[in-house]
C-alpha positions as MATLAB code, in Angstrom:
seq = 'MKTSERLGSIPMSGIRKMFDLAGPGSINLGLGEPDIDPPKEAIEGMNRAASEGLNKYGPTAGIPELRKGVAEWFSRYGGLTADNVMITPSGSSALLEATQALVDPGDEVLIPSPGFVIYSPHAMLAGGRPVEYRLTEGDFVPDIEDVKRLITEKTKMIVVNSPSNPTGGVLDGATHSAILDLADDHDIAILSDEVYDSYIYEGAHHSFLGRLDRSVVVNGFSKMMAVTGWRMGAIFSDKGTMDDLIKMQYHVCASPNMPAQYGILNALPAMGAYLDGARRIFKSRRDLITKRVNEIDGMRMEPPKGSFYAFPSYDLPMKSEELAGALARNGLICTPGSAFGRHGEGHLRFSYAADERKIDAGMDILADTMKKLRGG';
ca = [
     -29.410   12.153    1.067;
     -29.986    9.196   -1.451;
     -26.897    7.201   -2.294;
     -26.267    5.528   -5.643;
     -28.335    2.551   -6.856;
     -25.134    0.827   -7.487;
     -24.069    0.943   -3.807;
     -27.587    0.217   -2.654;
     -27.547   -3.025   -4.470;
     -24.531   -4.508   -2.367;
     -25.214   -5.982    0.958;
     -23.219   -5.482    3.989;
     -20.480   -8.334    4.530;
     -21.820  -11.304    6.412;
     -18.701  -11.377    8.164;
     -19.490   -8.274   10.104;
     -23.211   -9.133   10.556;
     -22.219  -11.858   13.390;
     -20.442   -9.152   15.402;
     -23.406   -7.299   16.351;
     -25.182  -10.559   17.780;
     -22.493  -11.393   20.204;
     -21.964  -10.297   23.794;
     -18.843   -9.349   25.671;
     -16.362  -11.946   26.329;
     -17.312  -13.845   23.244;
     -14.830  -16.222   21.619;
     -13.804  -14.616   18.200;
     -12.998  -17.177   15.548;
     -14.721  -14.832   12.743;
     -11.735  -12.497   12.052;
      -8.915  -13.581    9.837;
      -6.217  -11.410   11.924;
      -2.984  -13.001   12.942;
      -2.647  -12.646   16.638;
       1.267  -13.173   16.367;
       3.659  -10.061   16.567;
       4.930   -8.561   13.418;
       8.807   -8.916   12.718;
      10.539   -6.381   14.753;
      12.310   -5.312   11.682;
       9.140   -3.868   10.417;
       8.155   -1.762   13.436;
      11.838   -0.546   13.468;
      11.692    0.509    9.804;
       8.255    2.392   10.014;
       9.386    4.165   13.277;
      12.735    5.111   11.962;
      11.135    6.348    8.798;
       8.494    8.563   10.471;
      11.086    9.986   13.006;
      13.244   10.909   10.112;
      10.565   12.968    8.315;
       9.324   10.316    5.647;
       5.609   11.225    6.173;
       4.771   13.170    2.959;
       3.161   12.127   -0.357;
       5.425    9.542   -2.096;
       5.297    7.944   -5.813;
       1.976    6.655   -6.852;
       3.207    3.217   -7.460;
       5.264    3.013   -4.291;
       9.093    3.834   -3.427;
      11.404    2.354   -5.978;
      13.484    0.363   -3.475;
      10.406   -1.433   -2.269;
       8.879   -2.078   -5.709;
      12.549   -3.707   -6.454;
      12.579   -5.681   -3.049;
       9.155   -6.955   -3.489;
       9.979   -8.204   -6.954;
      13.007   -9.992   -5.873;
      11.146  -11.587   -3.125;
       8.322  -12.917   -5.364;
      10.572  -13.618   -8.239;
      10.807  -17.491   -7.097;
       7.146  -17.651   -9.155;
       8.271  -16.011  -11.952;
      10.844  -13.333  -13.236;
       9.839  -10.047  -12.060;
      11.212   -6.369  -12.055;
      10.117   -3.322  -10.257;
       8.129   -2.493  -13.441;
       6.049   -5.331  -12.688;
       4.993   -4.142   -8.982;
       2.773   -1.394   -7.467;
       2.537   -1.023   -3.783;
      -1.025   -0.438   -2.726;
      -3.027    0.544    0.354;
      -4.223   -3.067    1.085;
      -4.790   -6.058   -0.804;
      -8.321   -5.255   -0.909;
      -7.944   -1.815   -2.611;
      -5.502   -3.793   -4.839;
      -8.488   -6.062   -6.007;
     -10.833   -3.291   -6.322;
      -8.182   -1.133   -8.553;
      -7.669   -4.224  -10.834;
     -11.290   -4.707  -11.150;
     -11.903   -1.173  -11.932;
      -9.133   -1.228  -14.529;
     -10.340   -4.389  -16.478;
     -14.047   -4.696  -16.310;
     -16.568   -2.561  -18.361;
     -20.381   -2.326  -17.828;
     -22.083   -5.568  -18.703;
     -18.871   -7.623  -18.610;
     -19.285  -11.091  -16.718;
     -16.591  -11.865  -13.797;
     -16.200  -15.421  -12.898;
     -15.730  -15.680   -8.989;
     -15.276  -18.609   -6.719;
     -18.157  -19.833   -4.627;
     -17.478  -20.431   -1.725;
     -15.308  -17.171   -2.466;
     -14.226  -14.079   -0.387;
     -16.969  -11.457    0.350;
     -15.669   -8.615   -1.837;
     -15.181  -10.229   -5.229;
     -18.862   -9.938   -6.206;
     -19.353   -6.476   -4.868;
     -16.063   -5.239   -6.763;
     -17.337   -6.596   -9.930;
     -20.871   -4.890   -9.402;
     -19.109   -1.518   -8.694;
     -17.343   -1.659  -11.890;
     -20.799   -2.167  -13.685;
     -19.994   -5.883  -14.478;
     -22.262   -9.025  -13.531;
     -20.442  -11.450  -11.006;
     -21.376  -15.015  -11.971;
     -20.241  -17.644   -9.316;
     -18.422  -20.794  -10.287;
     -18.415  -23.739   -7.916;
     -15.576  -25.168   -5.809;
     -15.049  -28.916   -5.465;
     -16.048  -30.177   -1.887;
     -13.381  -31.261    0.252;
     -10.412  -30.002   -1.494;
     -12.027  -26.683   -2.475;
     -10.495  -26.264   -5.857;
     -12.150  -24.691   -8.897;
     -14.563  -27.182  -10.638;
     -13.235  -26.777  -14.217;
     -16.284  -28.135  -15.870;
     -18.362  -25.618  -14.106;
     -16.299  -22.860  -14.925;
     -16.230  -24.109  -18.802;
     -20.017  -24.219  -18.630;
     -20.356  -20.385  -17.342;
     -18.097  -19.017  -19.838;
     -19.838  -16.677  -22.469;
     -18.861  -14.209  -24.948;
     -19.498  -11.644  -22.159;
     -16.781  -13.192  -19.879;
     -14.223  -10.800  -19.190;
     -12.289  -11.980  -16.076;
     -11.993  -14.908  -13.810;
     -11.140  -14.566  -10.256;
      -9.115  -17.079   -8.527;
      -7.995  -17.320   -5.070;
      -5.375  -19.786   -3.435;
      -4.798  -20.266   -0.835;
      -8.399  -19.608   -0.314;
     -10.420  -17.474    2.012;
     -12.661  -18.972    3.348;
     -11.881  -22.641    2.411;
      -8.045  -23.028    2.918;
      -8.068  -24.737   -0.441;
      -4.736  -24.623   -2.450;
      -4.645  -24.951   -6.267;
      -2.878  -27.916   -7.714;
      -0.980  -27.885  -10.737;
      -3.401  -29.415  -13.114;
      -6.154  -27.023  -12.289;
      -3.759  -24.152  -12.478;
      -2.880  -25.100  -16.018;
      -6.440  -25.864  -16.967;
      -7.719  -22.181  -15.736;
      -4.706  -20.686  -17.975;
      -5.764  -23.002  -21.005;
      -9.298  -21.457  -20.506;
      -8.226  -18.003  -20.231;
      -6.068  -18.325  -23.295;
      -8.247  -19.836  -25.346;
     -11.445  -17.500  -24.633;
      -9.183  -14.297  -24.247;
     -10.304  -13.970  -20.587;
      -8.086  -12.104  -17.842;
      -7.173  -13.722  -14.880;
      -7.282  -11.778  -11.383;
      -5.295  -13.901   -9.029;
      -5.625  -13.154   -5.312;
      -2.514  -14.888   -3.704;
      -2.223  -12.976   -0.237;
      -2.140  -16.183    1.669;
       0.604  -17.786   -0.283;
       2.900  -17.493    2.772;
       0.656  -20.143    4.481;
       0.566  -23.621    2.937;
       1.058  -26.610    4.834;
       0.919  -29.191    2.310;
       1.787  -29.027   -1.495;
       3.071  -26.140   -3.241;
       1.956  -22.825   -4.146;
       0.943  -22.602   -7.855;
       1.128  -18.791   -8.561;
       0.026  -16.770  -11.899;
       2.984  -14.644  -11.430;
       4.699  -16.402  -14.409;
       1.871  -15.241  -16.595;
       1.459  -11.674  -16.324;
       0.568  -11.399  -20.203;
      -2.880  -13.001  -19.072;
      -2.797  -12.206  -15.359;
      -2.899   -9.594  -12.722;
      -1.758  -11.050   -9.268;
      -2.623   -9.524   -5.976;
      -0.580  -10.075   -2.787;
      -0.174   -8.133    0.682;
       1.733   -7.847    3.886;
      -1.081   -7.570    6.273;
      -1.268  -11.217    6.749;
       2.198  -12.089    5.813;
       3.774   -9.813    8.513;
       0.872   -9.637   10.884;
       0.237   -5.898   10.163;
      -3.560   -5.828    9.204;
      -3.664   -2.398   10.563;
      -1.098   -0.948    8.296;
      -3.321   -1.892    5.065;
      -0.418   -2.555    2.665;
      -0.648   -4.731   -0.368;
       0.913   -5.106   -3.829;
      -0.270   -5.819   -7.296;
       1.656   -7.318  -10.061;
       1.188   -7.109  -13.853;
       2.781   -6.740  -17.062;
       4.264   -3.010  -17.970;
       1.294   -2.189  -20.301;
      -1.204   -2.919  -17.816;
       0.764   -1.455  -14.898;
       0.727    1.923  -16.628;
      -3.045    1.860  -16.258;
      -3.240    0.499  -12.850;
      -0.821    3.309  -11.632;
      -3.336    5.607  -13.102;
      -6.307    4.048  -11.394;
      -4.322    4.331   -8.048;
      -3.726    7.930   -8.322;
      -7.395    8.835   -8.257;
      -7.916    6.374   -5.492;
      -5.249    7.387   -3.040;
      -2.540    9.422   -4.676;
       0.176    7.069   -2.906;
       0.469    4.655   -0.402;
       1.521    5.045    3.302;
       5.028    6.248    3.360;
       6.346    5.104    6.868;
       4.801    1.675    6.304;
       6.618    1.241    2.977;
      10.155    1.677    4.763;
       8.931   -0.771    7.446;
       8.000   -3.604    5.020;
      11.350   -2.813    3.083;
      13.313   -3.093    6.171;
      11.642   -6.543    7.198;
      11.686   -8.412    3.783;
      15.258   -9.541    4.460;
      14.159  -11.264    7.500;
      10.995  -12.811    6.404;
      12.177  -16.445    5.683;
      12.839  -17.145    9.064;
       9.684  -15.233   10.494;
       7.397  -17.247    8.083;
       9.029  -20.612    9.096;
       7.923  -19.835   12.847;
       4.542  -18.521   11.691;
       3.852  -21.549    9.679;
       4.485  -23.861   12.378;
       2.136  -22.076   14.655;
      -0.677  -21.895   12.245;
      -0.044  -25.720   11.159;
      -0.422  -26.690   14.884;
      -3.685  -24.764   15.409;
      -4.860  -25.998   12.023;
      -4.583  -29.445   13.406;
      -6.176  -28.732   16.383;
      -9.336  -27.202   15.042;
      -9.699  -30.051   12.579;
      -9.362  -32.609   15.118;
     -11.869  -30.918   17.323;
     -14.251  -30.294   14.618;
     -14.199  -33.931   13.550;
     -14.928  -34.966   16.780;
     -18.360  -33.289   16.802;
     -21.476  -35.369   15.834;
     -22.819  -33.940   12.484;
     -19.839  -31.824   11.281;
     -16.849  -32.725    9.094;
     -13.801  -31.129    7.334;
     -10.653  -32.180    5.726;
      -7.468  -30.572    7.136;
      -7.180  -27.164    5.160;
      -4.043  -27.105    3.198;
      -3.456  -23.334    3.371;
      -4.302  -19.817    4.848;
      -5.806  -20.084    8.359;
      -9.504  -20.909    7.718;
     -11.499  -23.840    8.489;
     -14.606  -24.530    6.646;
     -16.561  -27.341    7.814;
     -19.805  -28.775    6.786;
     -22.793  -29.869    9.211;
     -25.760  -31.746    8.770;
     -28.225  -29.822   10.565;
     -31.572  -28.737    8.762;
     -30.934  -25.254    9.178;
     -29.476  -22.326    7.111;
     -25.729  -21.258    7.960;
     -26.771  -17.768    9.115;
     -29.173  -19.277   11.508;
     -26.532  -21.747   13.126;
     -23.999  -18.839   13.112;
     -26.413  -16.679   14.922;
     -27.106  -19.349   17.401;
     -23.279  -19.751   18.154;
     -22.937  -16.106   18.405;
     -25.673  -15.897   21.178;
     -23.784  -18.745   22.889;
     -20.500  -16.607   22.937;
     -18.647  -18.154   19.762;
     -18.235  -15.816   16.581;
     -17.802  -17.341   13.235;
     -19.080  -16.737    9.818;
     -21.955  -18.329    8.060;
     -21.003  -20.278    4.970;
     -23.860  -18.235    2.948;
     -21.824  -15.058    3.240;
     -19.231  -16.349    0.842;
     -21.604  -17.419   -1.933;
     -24.321  -19.742   -2.748;
     -22.126  -22.798   -2.927;
     -21.047  -21.865    0.854;
     -24.414  -22.781    2.220;
     -24.049  -25.830    4.661;
     -20.846  -24.670    5.927;
     -19.432  -22.422    8.850;
     -15.966  -20.445    8.446;
     -13.630  -20.298   11.570;
     -10.218  -18.408   11.713;
      -7.456  -20.312   13.492;
      -5.382  -17.113   13.474;
      -6.349  -17.126   17.423;
      -4.600  -19.161   19.864;
      -5.099  -22.652   21.020;
      -6.871  -21.702   24.175;
      -9.648  -19.816   22.245;
      -9.997  -22.433   19.590;
     -10.483  -25.042   22.392;
     -13.156  -22.637   24.069;
     -14.688  -22.085   20.910;
     -14.800  -25.603   19.928;
     -16.459  -26.581   23.328;
     -19.208  -23.874   22.550;
     -19.669  -25.669   18.943;
     -19.915  -29.088   20.251;
     -22.351  -28.050   23.012;
     -24.501  -25.992   20.515;
     -24.504  -28.662   18.132;
     -25.308  -31.598   20.566;
     -28.410  -29.379   21.628;
     -29.675  -28.504   18.159;
     -29.445  -32.425   17.048;
     -31.560  -33.049   20.433;
     -28.794  -34.557   22.496;
];
């Protein structure tokens, strides 16, 4: 059976390709999945809901009490009500739904490069054309001059991701303002992926939640609560756009996971203390992987300010996919920078969501492989 040309034009994720090359016992620093336990309140709330029979269809936009609770949690970035919130089956599906709702065939979508692997396919699945804009080297924030150069009369939307996957870059205030100015001047929608806002180690989070007249914002609970298997996210917009997003979600999934919504609702009051502890853990791991990478000849990185990804550069005359493949054959799984766009070449992505023992073991393999490849 022949599938659609639209789907056939989209490659498989480069994140997944490396797993096929690795043998048993490999050190996995390729997957952004927190290894810490979820809040006990989340598990208790979900189990209680399931035991009490709350296993049926629910409202398409999510249960009202969770929409209200999520609006209150994120209102530190801008005044929100339940009408600004829809609960989604993952942050990834929220990004897909937003792109399907906003982008028409022929529209151009500006996406960060390096940037997360689904932004470009989502634009293509909507019939749009993804256009990569460059992030600055080192701090990895949008290069505003490059963004300006790429705007045309067909530009419909710009995707922004802070804190960033894969780079760990965090948007600064000046760049945040510059993006809003460009969006206002050229009537461009902003799709802001903020799923790692809970994990910032230096600086502040500059959210687009205060400008829902111009932006659709996506966040999620998978990384915040270490419940990646629950596949739960949230999308924020103004009331008019929300009506269309709810219509879009109905045709995608009818309604999000009912027991998991009660788990999230039960955990929200405890999230302040939980995230304080999680940030301490990940910052310590961030510091460890930064130290280990910078001790290796031919590799360099600045300490990432957010998320739990390291995106070091290397000086070998080889493609990142080739280097990542060599590492996988030696027992270390990471992701080639080229998986995240053409401006990601010359880098590797490592996740430090794994524990210190795995980070140290992985960096030992990296150091040994780099030494051999450099002729040492």
